[in-house]
CSV table of N, CA and C and ligand atoms in Angstrom, one decimal:
chain,number,residue,atom,x,y,z
V,1,MET,N,-13.9,10.8,-34.1
V,1,MET,CA,-13.5,12.1,-33.7
V,1,MET,C,-11.7,11.9,-32.9
V,2,ILE,N,-11.1,12.7,-33.0
V,2,ILE,CA,-9.7,13.0,-32.0
V,2,ILE,C,-9.7,13.7,-31.2
V,3,GLU,N,-9.3,13.4,-30.2
V,3,GLU,CA,-9.3,14.3,-29.1
V,3,GLU,C,-7.8,14.4,-28.3
V,4,LEU,N,-7.3,14.8,-28.0
V,4,LEU,CA,-6.0,15.3,-26.9
V,4,LEU,C,-6.4,15.8,-25.6
V,5,LEU,N,-5.7,14.6,-24.6
V,5,LEU,CA,-6.0,15.3,-23.5
V,5,LEU,C,-3.9,15.4,-22.4
V,6,LYS,N,-4.0,15.7,-21.9
V,6,LYS,CA,-3.4,15.7,-21.1
V,6,LYS,C,-3.3,15.3,-19.4
V,7,GLY,N,-2.2,14.3,-19.5
V,7,GLY,CA,-2.4,13.9,-17.8
V,7,GLY,C,-2.5,12.5,-17.6
V,8,ASP,N,-3.3,11.6,-16.5
V,8,ASP,CA,-2.9,10.1,-16.3
V,8,ASP,C,-4.2,9.4,-17.2
V,9,ILE,N,-3.6,8.8,-18.2
V,9,ILE,CA,-4.6,7.3,-18.3
V,9,ILE,C,-5.8,6.9,-17.9
V,10,THR,N,-5.3,6.9,-16.4
V,10,THR,CA,-6.2,5.9,-15.6
V,10,THR,C,-6.9,6.3,-15.4
V,11,THR,N,-7.4,7.4,-15.4
V,11,THR,CA,-9.0,8.5,-14.6
V,11,THR,C,-9.4,8.3,-15.6
V,12,LEU,N,-9.4,8.2,-16.6
V,12,LEU,CA,-10.5,8.4,-18.4
V,12,LEU,C,-11.3,6.6,-18.0
V,13,GLU,N,-12.8,7.4,-18.0
V,13,GLU,CA,-14.4,6.7,-17.9
V,13,GLU,C,-14.3,6.4,-19.7
V,14,VAL,N,-13.6,5.3,-20.0
V,14,VAL,CA,-14.0,5.5,-21.9
V,14,VAL,C,-14.5,4.1,-21.7
V,15,ASP,N,-14.5,3.3,-22.6
V,15,ASP,CA,-14.8,1.7,-23.0
V,15,ASP,C,-13.4,0.9,-22.5
V,16,ALA,N,-12.3,1.6,-23.2
V,16,ALA,CA,-11.0,0.9,-23.3
V,16,ALA,C,-10.2,1.7,-23.1
V,17,ILE,N,-8.9,1.6,-22.0
V,17,ILE,CA,-7.6,2.4,-22.2
V,17,ILE,C,-6.7,1.7,-22.6
V,18,VAL,N,-6.0,1.8,-23.6
V,18,VAL,CA,-4.6,0.9,-24.1
V,18,VAL,C,-2.7,1.1,-22.9
V,19,ASN,N,-2.9,0.1,-22.7
V,19,ASN,CA,-1.7,-0.3,-21.9
V,19,ASN,C,-0.5,-0.8,-22.8
V,20,ALA,N,0.9,0.2,-22.4
V,20,ALA,CA,1.9,0.0,-23.4
V,20,ALA,C,3.0,-1.1,-22.7
V,21,ALA,N,2.6,-2.3,-22.9
V,21,ALA,CA,3.0,-3.4,-22.1
V,21,ALA,C,4.7,-4.3,-22.5
V,22,ASN,N,4.6,-5.0,-21.8
V,22,ASN,CA,6.1,-5.7,-21.9
V,22,ASN,C,5.3,-7.4,-22.9
V,23,THR,N,6.3,-8.1,-23.5
V,23,THR,CA,6.0,-9.3,-23.7
V,23,THR,C,5.4,-10.3,-22.8
V,24,SER,N,5.7,-10.0,-21.5
V,24,SER,CA,5.3,-10.6,-20.5
V,24,SER,C,3.7,-10.4,-19.8
V,25,LEU,N,3.4,-9.4,-20.4
V,25,LEU,CA,2.1,-8.7,-19.9
V,25,LEU,C,1.8,-8.6,-18.1
V,26,LEU,N,3.3,-8.9,-17.6
V,26,LEU,CA,3.3,-8.9,-16.2
V,26,LEU,C,3.3,-8.0,-15.2
V,27,GLY,N,3.1,-6.7,-16.2
V,27,GLY,CA,3.5,-5.2,-15.1
V,27,GLY,C,4.9,-4.7,-15.7
V,28,GLY,N,5.1,-3.4,-15.3
V,28,GLY,CA,6.4,-3.0,-15.3
V,28,GLY,C,6.1,-1.4,-14.6
V,29,GLY,N,7.0,-0.8,-15.3
V,29,GLY,CA,7.1,0.5,-14.7
V,29,GLY,C,6.2,1.7,-15.8
V,30,GLY,N,6.4,2.9,-15.7
V,30,GLY,CA,5.3,3.5,-16.9
V,30,GLY,C,3.7,3.9,-16.7
V,31,VAL,N,3.4,3.9,-17.9
V,31,VAL,CA,1.9,3.3,-17.7
V,31,VAL,C,1.6,2.4,-17.5
V,32,ASP,N,2.3,1.1,-17.6
V,32,ASP,CA,1.6,-0.1,-17.3
V,32,ASP,C,1.6,-0.6,-15.8
V,33,GLY,N,2.7,0.0,-14.9
V,33,GLY,CA,2.7,0.1,-13.4
V,33,GLY,C,1.5,0.8,-13.0
V,34,ALA,N,1.1,2.2,-13.5
V,34,ALA,CA,0.4,3.1,-13.2
V,34,ALA,C,-1.0,2.3,-13.6
V,35,ILE,N,-1.2,1.5,-14.7
V,35,ILE,CA,-2.9,0.7,-14.8
V,35,ILE,C,-2.9,-0.1,-13.8
V,36,HIS,N,-1.6,-1.1,-13.8
V,36,HIS,CA,-1.7,-2.3,-12.9
V,36,HIS,C,-2.0,-1.6,-11.3
V,37,LYS,N,-1.5,-0.8,-10.6
V,37,LYS,CA,-1.8,-0.1,-9.6
V,37,LYS,C,-3.5,0.3,-9.4
V,38,ALA,N,-3.7,1.6,-10.5
V,38,ALA,CA,-4.7,1.7,-10.3
V,38,ALA,C,-6.0,0.5,-10.4
V,39,ALA,N,-5.8,-0.5,-11.2
V,39,ALA,CA,-7.0,-1.6,-11.6
V,39,ALA,C,-7.1,-2.6,-10.2
V,40,GLY,N,-6.0,-3.0,-9.8
V,40,GLY,CA,-5.8,-3.6,-8.5
V,40,GLY,C,-5.4,-5.0,-9.1
V,41,PRO,N,-5.1,-6.0,-8.0
V,41,PRO,CA,-4.5,-7.1,-8.3
V,41,PRO,C,-5.2,-8.2,-9.8
V,42,GLU,N,-6.4,-8.0,-9.7
V,42,GLU,CA,-7.1,-9.0,-10.4
V,42,GLU,C,-6.9,-8.5,-11.9
V,43,LEU,N,-6.0,-7.7,-12.2
V,43,LEU,CA,-6.3,-7.1,-13.6
V,43,LEU,C,-4.7,-8.6,-13.9
V,44,LEU,N,-3.7,-8.3,-12.9
V,44,LEU,CA,-2.4,-9.2,-13.2
V,44,LEU,C,-3.0,-10.7,-13.1
V,45,MET,N,-4.2,-11.3,-12.6
V,45,MET,CA,-4.1,-12.6,-12.5
V,45,MET,C,-5.2,-12.5,-13.9
V,46,GLU,N,-5.8,-11.8,-14.7
V,46,GLU,CA,-6.7,-12.2,-15.6
V,46,GLU,C,-5.1,-11.9,-16.7
V,47,CYS,N,-4.3,-11.2,-16.6
V,47,CYS,CA,-2.7,-10.8,-17.5
V,47,CYS,C,-2.1,-12.6,-17.7
V,48,ARG,N,-2.0,-12.9,-16.4
V,48,ARG,CA,-1.5,-14.2,-16.6
V,48,ARG,C,-2.2,-15.4,-17.7
V,49,GLN,N,-3.3,-15.4,-17.7
V,49,GLN,CA,-3.5,-16.9,-18.4
V,49,GLN,C,-3.0,-16.5,-20.0
V,50,PHE,N,-2.6,-15.3,-20.6
V,50,PHE,CA,-2.0,-15.1,-21.9
V,50,PHE,C,-0.8,-15.4,-22.0
V,51,LYS,N,-0.1,-16.2,-21.0
V,51,LYS,CA,1.3,-16.1,-21.0
V,51,LYS,C,2.3,-15.2,-22.1
V,52,GLY,N,1.9,-14.3,-21.9
V,52,GLY,CA,2.7,-13.4,-22.8
V,52,GLY,C,1.9,-12.6,-23.9
V,53,CYS,N,2.6,-11.5,-25.0
V,53,CYS,CA,1.9,-11.1,-26.0
V,53,CYS,C,3.5,-10.9,-26.8
V,54,PRO,N,3.0,-11.3,-28.0
V,54,PRO,CA,4.6,-10.7,-29.0
V,54,PRO,C,4.2,-9.5,-29.5
V,55,THR,N,5.5,-8.8,-29.4
V,55,THR,CA,5.7,-7.0,-29.9
V,55,THR,C,4.4,-7.0,-31.1
V,56,GLY,N,3.7,-5.8,-30.7
V,56,GLY,CA,2.9,-5.2,-32.2
V,56,GLY,C,1.8,-6.2,-31.8
V,57,MET,N,1.4,-6.6,-31.1
V,57,MET,CA,-0.2,-7.5,-30.4
V,57,MET,C,-0.6,-7.0,-29.3
V,58,ALA,N,-1.9,-7.4,-29.3
V,58,ALA,CA,-3.0,-7.0,-28.4
V,58,ALA,C,-4.1,-7.9,-27.7
V,59,LYS,N,-3.5,-7.6,-26.4
V,59,LYS,CA,-4.6,-8.7,-25.7
V,59,LYS,C,-5.8,-7.7,-24.9
V,60,ILE,N,-7.3,-8.1,-24.5
V,60,ILE,CA,-7.8,-7.5,-23.9
V,60,ILE,C,-8.0,-7.7,-22.5
V,61,THR,N,-8.3,-6.8,-21.4
V,61,THR,CA,-8.4,-8.0,-20.1
V,61,THR,C,-9.8,-6.4,-19.6
V,62,GLN,N,-10.1,-6.8,-18.5
V,62,GLN,CA,-11.2,-5.7,-18.0
V,62,GLN,C,-10.9,-5.0,-17.3
V,63,GLY,N,-11.4,-4.3,-16.5
V,63,GLY,CA,-11.0,-2.6,-16.3
V,63,GLY,C,-10.9,-2.9,-14.7
V,64,TYR,N,-11.4,-3.9,-13.9
V,64,TYR,CA,-11.5,-3.6,-12.6
V,64,TYR,C,-11.5,-2.7,-12.4
V,65,ARG,N,-10.4,-2.3,-11.1
V,65,ARG,CA,-11.1,-1.2,-10.2
V,65,ARG,C,-11.0,0.4,-11.1
V,66,LEU,N,-10.7,0.4,-12.3
V,66,LEU,CA,-10.5,1.6,-12.8
V,66,LEU,C,-11.8,1.9,-13.3
V,67,PRO,N,-11.4,3.1,-14.0
V,67,PRO,CA,-13.2,3.3,-14.2
V,67,PRO,C,-13.2,3.0,-16.2
V,68,ALA,N,-12.1,2.7,-16.5
V,68,ALA,CA,-12.1,2.6,-17.7
V,68,ALA,C,-12.9,1.0,-17.8
V,69,LYS,N,-13.6,0.7,-18.6
V,69,LYS,CA,-14.4,-1.2,-18.6
V,69,LYS,C,-13.0,-1.7,-19.1
V,70,PHE,N,-12.7,-1.7,-19.9
V,70,PHE,CA,-11.3,-2.4,-20.4
V,70,PHE,C,-10.2,-2.4,-20.2
V,71,VAL,N,-9.1,-2.6,-20.6
V,71,VAL,CA,-8.1,-2.4,-21.1
V,71,VAL,C,-7.6,-3.2,-21.9
V,72,ILE,N,-6.5,-2.9,-22.7
V,72,ILE,CA,-6.1,-3.3,-24.2
V,72,ILE,C,-4.6,-3.1,-24.4
V,73,HIS,N,-4.0,-4.2,-23.5
V,73,HIS,CA,-2.4,-4.4,-23.2
V,73,HIS,C,-2.1,-4.5,-25.1
V,74,THR,N,-1.0,-3.8,-25.4
V,74,THR,CA,-0.3,-3.8,-26.5
V,74,THR,C,1.6,-3.8,-26.3
V,75,VAL,N,1.9,-4.2,-27.1
V,75,VAL,CA,3.2,-4.5,-26.3
V,75,VAL,C,3.8,-3.4,-27.8
V,76,GLY,N,4.5,-2.7,-27.3
V,76,GLY,CA,5.5,-1.8,-28.8
V,76,GLY,C,6.7,-2.2,-28.7
V,77,PRO,N,7.5,-1.7,-29.8
V,77,PRO,CA,8.7,-2.2,-29.8
V,77,PRO,C,9.6,-1.2,-29.2
V,78,VAL,N,10.9,-1.9,-28.7
V,78,VAL,CA,12.4,-1.2,-27.9
V,78,VAL,C,12.5,-0.5,-29.3
V,79,TRP,N,12.7,1.0,-29.4
V,79,TRP,CA,13.8,1.3,-30.1
V,79,TRP,C,15.6,1.1,-30.0
V,80,ARG,N,15.7,0.5,-31.6
V,80,ARG,CA,17.4,0.3,-31.8
V,80,ARG,C,17.8,1.2,-32.4
V,81,ASP,N,18.0,0.9,-33.5
V,81,ASP,CA,17.9,2.0,-34.9
V,81,ASP,C,17.2,2.7,-36.0
V,82,GLY,N,15.8,2.0,-35.4
V,82,GLY,CA,15.0,2.3,-36.4
V,82,GLY,C,15.0,1.7,-37.9
V,83,LYS,N,15.6,0.4,-38.3
V,83,LYS,CA,16.1,-0.2,-39.2
V,83,LYS,C,15.5,-1.7,-39.0
V,84,SER,N,14.8,-2.1,-37.5
V,84,SER,CA,14.9,-3.0,-37.0
V,84,SER,C,13.3,-3.2,-36.7
V,85,GLN,N,12.4,-2.7,-38.0
V,85,GLN,CA,10.8,-2.7,-37.8
V,85,GLN,C,9.7,-2.3,-36.8
V,86,GLU,N,11.1,-1.3,-36.2
V,86,GLU,CA,10.4,-0.5,-35.4
V,86,GLU,C,8.9,0.3,-35.8
V,87,PRO,N,9.0,1.0,-36.8
V,87,PRO,CA,8.1,1.9,-37.3
V,87,PRO,C,6.7,0.9,-37.4
V,88,GLU,N,7.1,-0.2,-38.0
V,88,GLU,CA,5.5,-1.4,-38.2
V,88,GLU,C,5.7,-1.9,-37.3
V,89,LEU,N,5.9,-2.1,-36.5
V,89,LEU,CA,5.7,-2.8,-35.1
V,89,LEU,C,4.6,-1.9,-34.8
V,90,LEU,N,5.3,-0.3,-34.6
V,90,LEU,CA,4.3,0.8,-33.7
V,90,LEU,C,3.2,0.7,-34.3
V,91,GLU,N,2.9,1.0,-35.5
V,91,GLU,CA,1.8,0.9,-36.0
V,91,GLU,C,0.8,-0.3,-35.9
V,92,SER,N,1.5,-1.7,-35.8
V,92,SER,CA,0.6,-2.5,-35.5
V,92,SER,C,0.1,-2.5,-34.2
V,93,CYS,N,0.4,-2.1,-33.5
V,93,CYS,CA,0.1,-2.0,-32.0
V,93,CYS,C,-1.2,-1.1,-32.1
V,94,TYR,N,-1.4,0.0,-32.8
V,94,TYR,CA,-1.9,1.2,-33.0
V,94,TYR,C,-3.4,0.1,-33.8
V,95,LYS,N,-2.8,-0.6,-34.9
V,95,LYS,CA,-3.7,-1.0,-35.5
V,95,LYS,C,-4.9,-2.3,-34.5
V,96,ALA,N,-4.0,-3.4,-33.6
V,96,ALA,CA,-4.4,-4.0,-33.2
V,96,ALA,C,-5.4,-3.9,-32.0
V,97,SER,N,-4.9,-3.0,-31.5
V,97,SER,CA,-5.5,-1.9,-30.4
V,97,SER,C,-7.3,-1.9,-31.3
V,98,LEU,N,-7.1,-1.1,-32.4
V,98,LEU,CA,-8.5,-0.5,-32.7
V,98,LEU,C,-9.5,-1.4,-33.4
V,99,GLN,N,-8.1,-2.8,-33.9
V,99,GLN,CA,-9.4,-3.6,-34.2
V,99,GLN,C,-10.3,-4.3,-33.3
V,100,LEU,N,-9.4,-4.8,-31.9
V,100,LEU,CA,-10.1,-4.9,-31.2
V,100,LEU,C,-11.4,-4.5,-30.5
V,101,ALA,N,-10.8,-3.0,-30.6
V,101,ALA,CA,-12.1,-1.6,-30.2
V,101,ALA,C,-13.0,-2.3,-31.2
V,102,LEU,N,-12.7,-2.4,-32.5
V,102,LEU,CA,-13.8,-2.4,-33.2
V,102,LEU,C,-14.7,-4.0,-33.0
V,103,ASP,N,-14.4,-5.1,-32.8
V,103,ASP,CA,-14.8,-6.3,-32.4
V,103,ASP,C,-15.7,-6.1,-31.8
V,104,PHE,N,-15.2,-5.6,-30.2
V,104,PHE,CA,-16.2,-5.3,-29.3
V,104,PHE,C,-17.2,-4.2,-29.2
V,105,LYS,N,-17.3,-3.5,-30.5
V,105,LYS,CA,-18.3,-2.3,-31.0
V,105,LYS,C,-17.9,-1.4,-29.7
V,106,PHE,N,-16.9,-0.7,-29.3
V,106,PHE,CA,-16.2,0.6,-28.1
V,106,PHE,C,-16.5,1.5,-29.3
V,107,GLN,N,-17.3,2.0,-28.4
V,107,GLN,CA,-17.0,3.7,-28.6
V,107,GLN,C,-15.8,4.9,-28.4
V,108,SER,N,-15.4,4.4,-27.1
V,108,SER,CA,-14.4,4.9,-27.0
V,108,SER,C,-13.0,4.1,-26.7
V,109,ILE,N,-11.7,5.1,-26.9
V,109,ILE,CA,-10.8,4.2,-26.8
V,109,ILE,C,-9.4,5.6,-26.4
V,110,ALA,N,-8.6,5.0,-25.3
V,110,ALA,CA,-7.5,6.4,-24.8
V,110,ALA,C,-6.5,5.5,-25.4
V,111,PHE,N,-5.3,6.3,-26.2
V,111,PHE,CA,-3.8,5.5,-25.9
V,111,PHE,C,-2.8,6.5,-25.0
V,112,PRO,N,-2.1,5.5,-24.6
V,112,PRO,CA,-0.7,6.8,-24.2
V,112,PRO,C,0.3,6.7,-25.3
V,113,SER,N,1.1,6.9,-25.2
V,113,SER,CA,2.2,7.1,-26.2
V,113,SER,C,3.2,6.0,-26.5
V,114,ILE,N,2.6,5.1,-27.1
V,114,ILE,CA,3.3,3.9,-27.1
V,114,ILE,C,4.8,3.4,-27.0
V,115,SER,N,5.4,3.2,-26.2
V,115,SER,CA,6.9,3.0,-27.0
V,115,SER,C,8.2,4.2,-26.8
V,116,THR,N,7.3,5.4,-26.7
V,116,THR,CA,8.2,6.8,-26.3
V,116,THR,C,8.6,7.2,-24.8
V,117,GLY,N,8.4,6.0,-23.7
V,117,GLY,CA,8.9,6.1,-22.4
V,117,GLY,C,10.1,5.1,-22.7
V,118,ALA,N,10.3,3.7,-21.4
V,118,ALA,CA,11.2,3.2,-21.4
V,118,ALA,C,12.0,2.7,-23.1
V,119,TYR,N,10.9,2.2,-23.6
V,119,TYR,CA,11.2,1.6,-25.1
V,119,TYR,C,12.3,2.9,-25.8
V,120,GLY,N,12.3,4.3,-25.3
V,120,GLY,CA,12.8,4.8,-26.1
V,120,GLY,C,12.7,5.7,-27.9
V,121,PHE,N,11.7,5.0,-28.0
V,121,PHE,CA,10.9,5.4,-29.7
V,121,PHE,C,11.6,6.9,-29.6
V,122,PRO,N,11.6,7.4,-30.7
V,122,PRO,CA,11.9,9.1,-31.0
V,122,PRO,C,10.0,9.7,-30.9
V,123,LYS,N,9.6,10.0,-30.0
V,123,LYS,CA,8.5,10.8,-30.1
V,123,LYS,C,7.8,11.4,-31.1
V,124,GLU,N,8.6,12.1,-31.7
V,124,GLU,CA,7.6,12.3,-32.8
V,124,GLU,C,7.6,11.8,-34.1
V,125,ILE,N,8.6,10.5,-34.5
V,125,ILE,CA,8.1,9.5,-35.9
V,125,ILE,C,7.0,9.0,-34.6
V,126,ALA,N,7.2,8.8,-33.1
V,126,ALA,CA,5.6,7.9,-33.2
V,126,ALA,C,4.8,8.6,-33.1
V,127,ALA,N,4.5,10.0,-32.7
V,127,ALA,CA,3.5,10.7,-33.0
V,127,ALA,C,2.7,10.5,-34.3
V,128,GLU,N,3.5,10.5,-35.3
V,128,GLU,CA,2.9,10.6,-36.5
V,128,GLU,C,2.6,9.0,-36.8
V,129,ILE,N,3.2,8.0,-36.3
V,129,ILE,CA,2.6,6.5,-36.9
V,129,ILE,C,1.2,6.3,-36.0
V,130,ALA,N,1.4,6.9,-34.7
V,130,ALA,CA,-0.2,7.0,-34.3
V,130,ALA,C,-1.1,7.7,-34.5
V,131,ILE,N,-1.0,9.0,-35.5
V,131,ILE,CA,-1.7,9.4,-35.6
V,131,ILE,C,-2.6,9.2,-37.0
V,132,SER,N,-1.3,8.8,-37.9
V,132,SER,CA,-1.9,8.4,-39.2
V,132,SER,C,-2.3,6.6,-39.1
V,133,ALA,N,-2.2,6.3,-37.8
V,133,ALA,CA,-2.8,4.8,-37.9
V,133,ALA,C,-4.2,5.1,-37.0
V,134,VAL,N,-4.7,5.5,-36.5
V,134,VAL,CA,-6.0,6.0,-35.9
V,134,VAL,C,-6.7,6.9,-36.9
V,135,LYS,N,-6.1,7.5,-37.7
V,135,LYS,CA,-6.8,8.4,-38.6
V,135,LYS,C,-7.8,7.0,-39.6
V,136,ALA,N,-6.5,6.2,-40.3
V,136,ALA,CA,-6.6,5.3,-41.4
V,136,ALA,C,-8.1,4.2,-41.0
V,137,HIS,N,-7.7,3.9,-39.7
V,137,HIS,CA,-8.6,3.4,-39.0
V,137,HIS,C,-10.1,4.4,-38.9
V,138,LEU,N,-10.5,5.3,-39.1
V,138,LEU,CA,-11.1,5.7,-38.3
V,138,LEU,C,-11.9,6.6,-39.7
V,139,ASP,N,-11.3,6.4,-40.9
V,139,ASP,CA,-11.7,6.6,-42.2
V,139,ASP,C,-12.8,5.2,-42.6
V,140,LYS,N,-12.7,4.3,-42.2
V,140,LYS,CA,-12.6,2.7,-42.6
V,140,LYS,C,-13.8,2.4,-41.4
V,141,TYR,N,-13.6,2.5,-40.1
V,141,TYR,CA,-14.7,1.9,-39.3
V,141,TYR,C,-15.5,2.7,-38.4
V,142,ALA,N,-16.6,2.5,-38.3
V,142,ALA,CA,-17.7,3.3,-37.5
V,142,ALA,C,-17.3,3.0,-35.6
V,143,ASN,N,-16.6,2.2,-35.6
V,143,ASN,CA,-15.9,1.9,-34.2
V,143,ASN,C,-14.7,2.0,-34.3
V,144,PRO,N,-14.2,2.8,-33.0
V,144,PRO,CA,-14.7,3.4,-32.1
V,144,PRO,C,-15.1,4.9,-32.2
V,145,SER,N,-15.8,5.5,-32.1
V,145,SER,CA,-16.4,6.9,-32.5
V,145,SER,C,-15.7,7.6,-31.9
V,146,GLN,N,-14.7,7.7,-30.9
V,146,GLN,CA,-14.0,8.5,-30.0
V,146,GLN,C,-12.7,7.4,-29.7
V,147,VAL,N,-11.7,8.8,-30.3
V,147,VAL,CA,-10.5,7.9,-30.0
V,147,VAL,C,-9.5,9.6,-29.1
V,148,PHE,N,-9.0,8.6,-27.8
V,148,PHE,CA,-8.3,9.8,-27.0
V,148,PHE,C,-6.7,9.8,-27.4
V,149,PHE,N,-5.9,10.7,-27.3
V,149,PHE,CA,-4.5,10.9,-27.6
V,149,PHE,C,-4.1,11.5,-25.7
V,150,VAL,N,-3.7,10.5,-24.9
V,150,VAL,CA,-3.3,11.0,-23.6
V,150,VAL,C,-1.9,11.2,-23.7
V,151,ALA,N,-1.6,12.7,-23.4
V,151,ALA,CA,0.2,13.0,-23.1
V,151,ALA,C,0.2,13.0,-22.0
V,152,PHE,N,1.5,12.3,-21.4
V,152,PHE,CA,1.7,12.6,-20.2
V,152,PHE,C,2.8,13.7,-20.0
V,153,ASP,N,3.4,13.7,-20.6
V,153,ASP,CA,4.6,14.3,-20.5
V,153,ASP,C,4.3,16.2,-21.7
V,154,ASP,N,4.9,17.0,-21.4
V,154,ASP,CA,4.6,18.2,-22.2
V,154,ASP,C,5.1,18.0,-23.4
V,155,ASP,N,6.3,17.4,-24.0
V,155,ASP,CA,6.9,17.1,-25.0
V,155,ASP,C,5.8,16.3,-26.3
V,156,ASN,N,5.2,15.5,-25.5
V,156,ASN,CA,4.4,14.8,-26.7
V,156,ASN,C,3.2,15.5,-26.5
V,157,TYR,N,2.7,16.5,-25.6
V,157,TYR,CA,1.6,17.0,-25.6
V,157,TYR,C,1.5,18.2,-27.1
V,158,LYS,N,2.6,18.9,-26.5
V,158,LYS,CA,2.7,20.1,-27.8
V,158,LYS,C,3.5,19.1,-29.4
V,159,LEU,N,3.5,18.5,-29.5
V,159,LEU,CA,4.1,17.0,-30.8
V,159,LEU,C,2.7,16.8,-31.4
V,160,TYR,N,1.7,16.3,-30.2
V,160,TYR,CA,0.3,15.4,-30.5
V,160,TYR,C,-0.4,17.0,-31.2
V,161,LYS,N,-0.4,18.2,-30.4
V,161,LYS,CA,-1.1,19.3,-30.7
V,161,LYS,C,-0.7,19.7,-32.0
V,162,GLN,N,0.3,20.1,-32.2
V,162,GLN,CA,0.7,20.5,-33.4
V,162,GLN,C,0.7,19.6,-34.9
V,163,LYS,N,1.0,18.3,-34.8
V,163,LYS,CA,0.7,17.5,-36.1
V,163,LYS,C,-1.2,17.0,-35.7
V,164,LEU,N,-1.6,17.0,-34.8
V,164,LEU,CA,-3.1,16.9,-35.1
V,164,LEU,C,-3.8,18.1,-35.7
V,165,HIS,N,-3.0,19.9,-35.6
V,165,HIS,CA,-3.3,20.8,-36.0
V,165,HIS,C,-4.5,21.5,-35.0
V,166,ILE,N,-4.5,21.2,-33.7
V,166,ILE,CA,-5.3,21.8,-33.1
V,166,ILE,C,-5.1,22.4,-32.1
U,201,AR6,N1,-1.0,8.2,-18.4
U,201,AR6,C1,-0.5,8.6,-19.6
U,201,AR6,N2,0.7,8.4,-20.1
U,201,AR6,C2,1.8,7.8,-18.9
U,201,AR6,C3,1.6,7.5,-18.2
U,201,AR6,C4,0.0,7.6,-17.3
U,201,AR6,N3,-0.5,7.2,-16.3
U,201,AR6,N4,2.6,7.1,-17.1
U,201,AR6,C5,3.3,7.4,-18.6
U,201,AR6,N5,3.0,7.3,-19.3
U,201,AR6,P1,6.4,3.8,-20.8
U,201,AR6,P2,7.1,2.6,-23.0
U,201,AR6,C6,3.3,7.8,-20.3
U,201,AR6,O1,7.5,3.9,-20.5
U,201,AR6,O2,8.0,3.2,-23.7
U,201,AR6,C7,6.9,-0.5,-18.8
U,201,AR6,O3,7.7,-0.8,-17.7
U,201,AR6,C8,4.9,8.3,-20.7
U,201,AR6,O4,5.4,9.2,-20.4
U,201,AR6,O5,5.5,3.8,-19.7
U,201,AR6,O6,6.4,1.5,-24.2
U,201,AR6,C9,6.1,-1.5,-19.6
U,201,AR6,O7,6.4,-3.0,-18.3
U,201,AR6,C10,5.8,7.9,-22.4
U,201,AR6,O8,5.0,8.8,-23.1
U,201,AR6,O9,6.1,3.0,-21.9
U,201,AR6,C11,7.6,-2.0,-20.6
U,201,AR6,O10,8.2,-2.8,-20.2
U,201,AR6,C12,4.5,6.9,-22.8
U,201,AR6,O11,3.5,7.0,-21.6
U,201,AR6,C13,8.0,-1.0,-20.8
U,201,AR6,O12,7.5,-0.2,-19.5
U,201,AR6,C14,4.8,5.3,-22.9
U,201,AR6,O13,5.7,5.0,-21.8
U,201,AR6,C15,7.5,-0.3,-21.8
U,201,AR6,O14,7.5,1.1,-22.6
């Protein structure tokens, strides 16, 4: 089941929220900054142990002061020219995050629109990649059973609404 929400991902009471992080995993702006702020300093302490994360991969931590139980940190690609494997790497972020949710038998997961802020990925292509990666996973596996797309801005909300036909 896929649902679209508008607003702040840090308020959601789900098994895992996904963070659009950078390769250091040591925090930043945008959704990453909001998640670290809401989770508290323990999140950064746990993130340090990974010594980073390559683009397209994902790591999992506890949620600390967040209502979400866990945070899945994934690193989206920086948009360059569209010919530098950006689409494949973005798809890989969704797949790796969903694989962790499957491994942990999560029921619910919430995604922000990875790479469409500071990393400049075109929103429409990003929404198509996100939706098709999630649908492909849901067709094959029972977990997670509930996937939320969380749009922070109006553009993303409208795009997801249109592409999800809701
Ligand atoms: N809840 C949900 N979505 C949000 C929130 C929020 N609280 N805040 C922003 N967004 P961005 P990126 C949306 O820039 O493009 C960071 O500094 C935002 O509107 O957060 O993957 C990291 O440390 C946009 O649609 O992530 C990296 O250095 C989407 O989240 C870099 O930015 C992603 O925007 C990653 O860039």
